[in-house]
GROMACS .gro file of C-alpha atoms in nm:
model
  226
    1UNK     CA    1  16.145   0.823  -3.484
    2UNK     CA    2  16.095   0.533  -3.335
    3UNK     CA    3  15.987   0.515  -2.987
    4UNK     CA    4  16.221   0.367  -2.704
    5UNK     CA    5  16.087   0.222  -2.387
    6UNK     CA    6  16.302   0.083  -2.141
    7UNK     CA    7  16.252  -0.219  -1.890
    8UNK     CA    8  16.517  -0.223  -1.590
    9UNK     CA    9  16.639  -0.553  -1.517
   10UNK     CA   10  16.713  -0.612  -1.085
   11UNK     CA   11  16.847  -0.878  -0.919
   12UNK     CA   12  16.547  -1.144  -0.902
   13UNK     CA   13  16.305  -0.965  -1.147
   14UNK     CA   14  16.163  -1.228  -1.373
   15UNK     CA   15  15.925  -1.085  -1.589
   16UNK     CA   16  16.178  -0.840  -1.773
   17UNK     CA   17  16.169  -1.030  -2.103
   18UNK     CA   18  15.827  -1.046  -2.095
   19UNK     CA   19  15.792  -0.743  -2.089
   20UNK     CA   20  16.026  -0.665  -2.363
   21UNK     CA   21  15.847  -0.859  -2.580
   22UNK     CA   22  15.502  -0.665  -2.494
   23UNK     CA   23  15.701  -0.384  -2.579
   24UNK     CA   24  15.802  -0.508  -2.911
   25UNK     CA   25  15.460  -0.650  -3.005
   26UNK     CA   26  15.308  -0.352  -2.959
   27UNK     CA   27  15.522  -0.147  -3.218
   28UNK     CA   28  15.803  -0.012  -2.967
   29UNK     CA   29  16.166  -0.093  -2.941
   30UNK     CA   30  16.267  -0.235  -2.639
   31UNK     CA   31  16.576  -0.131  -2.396
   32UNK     CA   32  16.703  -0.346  -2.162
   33UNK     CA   33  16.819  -0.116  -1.863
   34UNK     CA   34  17.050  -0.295  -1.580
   35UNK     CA   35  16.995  -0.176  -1.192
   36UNK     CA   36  17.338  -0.054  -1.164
   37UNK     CA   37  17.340   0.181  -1.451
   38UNK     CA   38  17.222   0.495  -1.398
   39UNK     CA   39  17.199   0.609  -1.750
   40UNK     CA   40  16.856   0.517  -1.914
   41UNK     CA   41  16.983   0.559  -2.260
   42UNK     CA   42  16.788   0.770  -2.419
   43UNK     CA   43  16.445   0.553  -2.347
   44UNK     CA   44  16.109   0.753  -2.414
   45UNK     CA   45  15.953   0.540  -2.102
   46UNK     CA   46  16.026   0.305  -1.824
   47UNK     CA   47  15.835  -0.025  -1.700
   48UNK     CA   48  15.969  -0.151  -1.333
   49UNK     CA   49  15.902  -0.533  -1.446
   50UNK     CA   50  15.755  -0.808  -1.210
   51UNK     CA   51  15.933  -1.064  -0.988
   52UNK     CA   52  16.122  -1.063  -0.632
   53UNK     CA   53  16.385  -0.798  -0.648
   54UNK     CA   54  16.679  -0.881  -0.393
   55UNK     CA   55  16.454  -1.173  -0.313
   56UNK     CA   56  16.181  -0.969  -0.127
   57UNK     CA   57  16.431  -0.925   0.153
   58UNK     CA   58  16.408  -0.654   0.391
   59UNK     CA   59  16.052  -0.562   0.203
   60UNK     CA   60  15.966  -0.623  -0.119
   61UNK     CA   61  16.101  -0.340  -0.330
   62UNK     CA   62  16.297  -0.176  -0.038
   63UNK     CA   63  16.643  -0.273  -0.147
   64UNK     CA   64  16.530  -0.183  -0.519
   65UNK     CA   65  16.480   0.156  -0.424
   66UNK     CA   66  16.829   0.225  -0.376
   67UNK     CA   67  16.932   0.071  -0.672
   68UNK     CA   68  17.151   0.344  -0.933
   69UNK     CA   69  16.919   0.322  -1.181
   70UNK     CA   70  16.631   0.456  -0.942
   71UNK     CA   71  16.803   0.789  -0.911
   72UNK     CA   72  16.749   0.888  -1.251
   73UNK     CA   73  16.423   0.687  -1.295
   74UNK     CA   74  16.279   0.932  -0.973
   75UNK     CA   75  16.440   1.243  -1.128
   76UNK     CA   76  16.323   1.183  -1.491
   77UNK     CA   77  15.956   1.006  -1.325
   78UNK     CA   78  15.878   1.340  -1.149
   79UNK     CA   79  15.959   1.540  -1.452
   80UNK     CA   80  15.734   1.371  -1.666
   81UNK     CA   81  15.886   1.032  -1.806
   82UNK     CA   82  15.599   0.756  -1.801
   83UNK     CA   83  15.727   0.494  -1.548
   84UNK     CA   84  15.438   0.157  -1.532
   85UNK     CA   85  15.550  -0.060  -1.220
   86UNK     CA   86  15.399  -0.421  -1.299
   87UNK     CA   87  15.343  -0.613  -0.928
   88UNK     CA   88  15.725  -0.545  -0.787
   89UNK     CA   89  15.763  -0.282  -0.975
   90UNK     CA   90  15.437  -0.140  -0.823
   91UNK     CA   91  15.628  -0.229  -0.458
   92UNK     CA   92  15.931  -0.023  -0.581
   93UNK     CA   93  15.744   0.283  -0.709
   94UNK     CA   94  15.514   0.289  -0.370
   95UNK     CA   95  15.900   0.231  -0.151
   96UNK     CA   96  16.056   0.529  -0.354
   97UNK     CA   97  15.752   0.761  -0.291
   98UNK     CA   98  15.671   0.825  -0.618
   99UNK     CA   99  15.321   0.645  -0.565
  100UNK     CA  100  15.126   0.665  -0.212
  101UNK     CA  101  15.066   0.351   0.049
  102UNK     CA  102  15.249   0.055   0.043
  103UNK     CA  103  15.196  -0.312  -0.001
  104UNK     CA  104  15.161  -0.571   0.245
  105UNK     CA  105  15.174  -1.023   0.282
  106UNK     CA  106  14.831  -1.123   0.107
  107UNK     CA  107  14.549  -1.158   0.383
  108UNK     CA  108  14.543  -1.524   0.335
  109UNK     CA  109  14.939  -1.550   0.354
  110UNK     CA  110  14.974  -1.736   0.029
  111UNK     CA  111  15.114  -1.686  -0.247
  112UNK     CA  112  14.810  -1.657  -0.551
  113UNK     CA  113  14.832  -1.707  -0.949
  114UNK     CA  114  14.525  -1.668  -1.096
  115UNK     CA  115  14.377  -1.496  -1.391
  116UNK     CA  116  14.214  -1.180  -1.253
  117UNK     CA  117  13.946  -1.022  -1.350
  118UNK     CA  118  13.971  -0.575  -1.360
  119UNK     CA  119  13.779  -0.271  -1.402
  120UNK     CA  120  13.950   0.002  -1.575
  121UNK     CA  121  13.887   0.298  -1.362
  122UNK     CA  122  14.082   0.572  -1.485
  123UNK     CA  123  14.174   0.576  -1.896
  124UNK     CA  124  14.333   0.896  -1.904
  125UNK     CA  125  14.677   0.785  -1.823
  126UNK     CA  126  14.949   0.744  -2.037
  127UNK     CA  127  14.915   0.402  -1.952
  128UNK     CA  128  14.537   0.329  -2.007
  129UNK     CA  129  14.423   0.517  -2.262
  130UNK     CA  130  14.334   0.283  -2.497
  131UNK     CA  131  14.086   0.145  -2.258
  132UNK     CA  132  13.732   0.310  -2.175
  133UNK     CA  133  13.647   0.343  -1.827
  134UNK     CA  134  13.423   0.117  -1.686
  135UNK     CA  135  13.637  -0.143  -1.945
  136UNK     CA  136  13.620  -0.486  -1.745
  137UNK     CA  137  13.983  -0.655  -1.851
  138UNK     CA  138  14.147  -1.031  -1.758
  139UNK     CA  139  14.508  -1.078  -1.703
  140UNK     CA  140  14.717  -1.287  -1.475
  141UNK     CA  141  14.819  -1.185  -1.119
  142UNK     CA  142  15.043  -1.378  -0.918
  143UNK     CA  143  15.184  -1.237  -0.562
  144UNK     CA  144  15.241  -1.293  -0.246
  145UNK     CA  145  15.281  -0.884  -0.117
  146UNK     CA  146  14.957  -0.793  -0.317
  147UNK     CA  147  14.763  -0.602  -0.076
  148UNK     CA  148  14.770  -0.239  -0.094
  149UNK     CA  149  14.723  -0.004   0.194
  150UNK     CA  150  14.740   0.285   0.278
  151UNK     CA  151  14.563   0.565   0.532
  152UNK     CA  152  14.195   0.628   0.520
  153UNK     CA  153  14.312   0.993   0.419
  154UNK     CA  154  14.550   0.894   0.126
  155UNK     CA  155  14.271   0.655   0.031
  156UNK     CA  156  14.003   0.927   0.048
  157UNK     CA  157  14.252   1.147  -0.197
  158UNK     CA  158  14.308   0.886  -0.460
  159UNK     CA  159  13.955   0.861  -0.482
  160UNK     CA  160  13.855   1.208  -0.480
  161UNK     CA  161  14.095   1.279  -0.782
  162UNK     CA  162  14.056   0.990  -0.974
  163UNK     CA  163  14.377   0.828  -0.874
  164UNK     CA  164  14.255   0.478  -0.897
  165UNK     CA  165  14.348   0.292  -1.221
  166UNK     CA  166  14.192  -0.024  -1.190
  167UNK     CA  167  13.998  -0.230  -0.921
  168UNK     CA  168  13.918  -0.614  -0.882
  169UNK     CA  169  13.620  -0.675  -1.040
  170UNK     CA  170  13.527  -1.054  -0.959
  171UNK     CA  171  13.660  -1.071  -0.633
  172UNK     CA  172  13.932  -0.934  -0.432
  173UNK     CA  173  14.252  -1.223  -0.451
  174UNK     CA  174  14.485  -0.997  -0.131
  175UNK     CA  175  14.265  -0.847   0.068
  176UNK     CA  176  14.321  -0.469  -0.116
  177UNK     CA  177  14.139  -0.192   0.065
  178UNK     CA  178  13.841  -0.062  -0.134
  179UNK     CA  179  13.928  -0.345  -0.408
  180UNK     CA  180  14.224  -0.140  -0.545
  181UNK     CA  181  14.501  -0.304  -0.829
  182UNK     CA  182  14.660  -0.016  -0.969
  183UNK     CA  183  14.654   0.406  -0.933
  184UNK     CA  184  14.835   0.667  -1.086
  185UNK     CA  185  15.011   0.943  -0.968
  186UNK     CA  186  14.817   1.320  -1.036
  187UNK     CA  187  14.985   1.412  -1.311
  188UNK     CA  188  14.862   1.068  -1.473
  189UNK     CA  189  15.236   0.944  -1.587
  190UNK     CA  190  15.303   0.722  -1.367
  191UNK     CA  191  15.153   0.430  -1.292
  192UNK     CA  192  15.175   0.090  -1.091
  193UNK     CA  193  14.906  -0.234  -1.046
  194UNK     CA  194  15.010  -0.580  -0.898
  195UNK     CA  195  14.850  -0.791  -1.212
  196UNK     CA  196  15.052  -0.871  -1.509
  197UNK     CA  197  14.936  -0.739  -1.830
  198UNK     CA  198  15.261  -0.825  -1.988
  199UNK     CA  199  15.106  -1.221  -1.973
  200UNK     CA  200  14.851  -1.080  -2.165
  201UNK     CA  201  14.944  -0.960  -2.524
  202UNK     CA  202  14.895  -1.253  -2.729
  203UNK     CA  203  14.692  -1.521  -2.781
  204UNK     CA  204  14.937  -1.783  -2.704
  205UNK     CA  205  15.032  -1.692  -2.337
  206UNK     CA  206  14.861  -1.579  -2.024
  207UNK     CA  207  14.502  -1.602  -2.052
  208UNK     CA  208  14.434  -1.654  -2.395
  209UNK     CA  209  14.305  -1.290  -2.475
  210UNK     CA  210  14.520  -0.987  -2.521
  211UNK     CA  211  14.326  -0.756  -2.278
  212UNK     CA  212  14.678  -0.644  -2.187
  213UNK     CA  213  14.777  -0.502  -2.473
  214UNK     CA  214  14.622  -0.180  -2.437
  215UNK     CA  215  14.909  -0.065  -2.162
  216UNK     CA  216  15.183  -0.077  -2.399
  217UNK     CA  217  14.991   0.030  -2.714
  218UNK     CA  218  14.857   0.337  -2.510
  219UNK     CA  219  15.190   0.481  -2.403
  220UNK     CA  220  15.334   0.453  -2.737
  221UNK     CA  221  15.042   0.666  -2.867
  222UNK     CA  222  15.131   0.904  -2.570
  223UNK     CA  223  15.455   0.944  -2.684
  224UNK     CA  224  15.386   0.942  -3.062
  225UNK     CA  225  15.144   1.236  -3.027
  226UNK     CA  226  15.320   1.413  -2.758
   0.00000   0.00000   0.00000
């Protein structure tokens, strides 16, 4: 059977095709899923794609939230679907409390596009595990909300239990506490990070390399073996 991962579409998000397209290069098939619809169609996994949902009003990812399609994303999310948020999608996921902290403006108040260089912290989410940890990775970021936060307690957690998927490695682009780009939720299946590995599954695009890959060629594994 093949396996189905889905990529939900909002008012604003741009990089839904790209991510499609990781999706497809990597072996899956690839569902289009529109914000208003709450039915996933029978996808195996969810990405929350990049861009500027509702515009960033309000917050970025705020209005998103509230969107149909989140209702069933949280239900199926905290019953064990894989959801990867990819930079606004990371901003959703942290809004509907299905990851801890938030995001805020970047400390230099611009927005950045820049290839970026990460350390893979955690591999042994559904997202990651084709990495090793310790894995040093390159693949664009561009934001302007890119710095995470969150209390010293909620920080001290993630750490303590792993929660930290990846960390910036050359030099920190947002002004993230304790260098942090992605974490994961306990259970390991969810997972958000303001870079775009999407930009970085082909030779062609992005930076050149396909360091990216590995997201979307993990989960499928996940799923295969599951």
């Amino acid at each position: 059977m093949t396996t189905r991962i889905g990529v939900v579409t909002f008012p604003g998000t741009l990089d839904d095709q790209d991510s499609l397209r990781a999706v497809r290069i990597a072996g899956a098939e690839p569902v289009s899923l529109w914000h208003r619809d709450k039915d996933l169609h029978q996808v195996d996994a969810v990405i929350l794609a990049g861009g500027f949902s509702y515009g960033d009003y309000l917050r970025a990812g705020a209005i998103s939230r509230f969107s149909p399609v989140m209702e069933t994303v949280i239900e199926q999310a905290k019953a064990g679907m894989p959801v990867l948020g990819i930079c606004n999608g990371f901003q959703i996921l942290t809004e509907a409390h299905l990851l801890p902290g938030a995001m805020l403006r970047n400390n230099h108040l611009h927005f950045i596009c820049r290839d970026q260089k990460l350390r893979v912290e955690n591999a042994g989410t559904a997202w990651t595990s084709d990495y090793t940890a310790g894995q040093e990775i390159s693949v664009p970021l561009k934001n302007v909300d890119g710095r995470y936060t969150a209390d010293e307690r909620t920080l001290d957690e993630l750490e303590a239990e792993g929660r930290v998927a990846f960390r910036y490695a050359d030099v920190n682009p947002n002004g993230s506490l304790r260098d942090i780009a992605g974490i994961t939720n306990a259970a390991g299946n969810i997972v958000g990070l303001m870079p775009h590995p999407e930009h970085a599954v082909e030779p062609l695009i992005g930076t050149g390399r396909t360091d990216g890959l590995g997201f979307f060629t993990s989960i499928i594994k996940k799923l295969v073996n599951a």
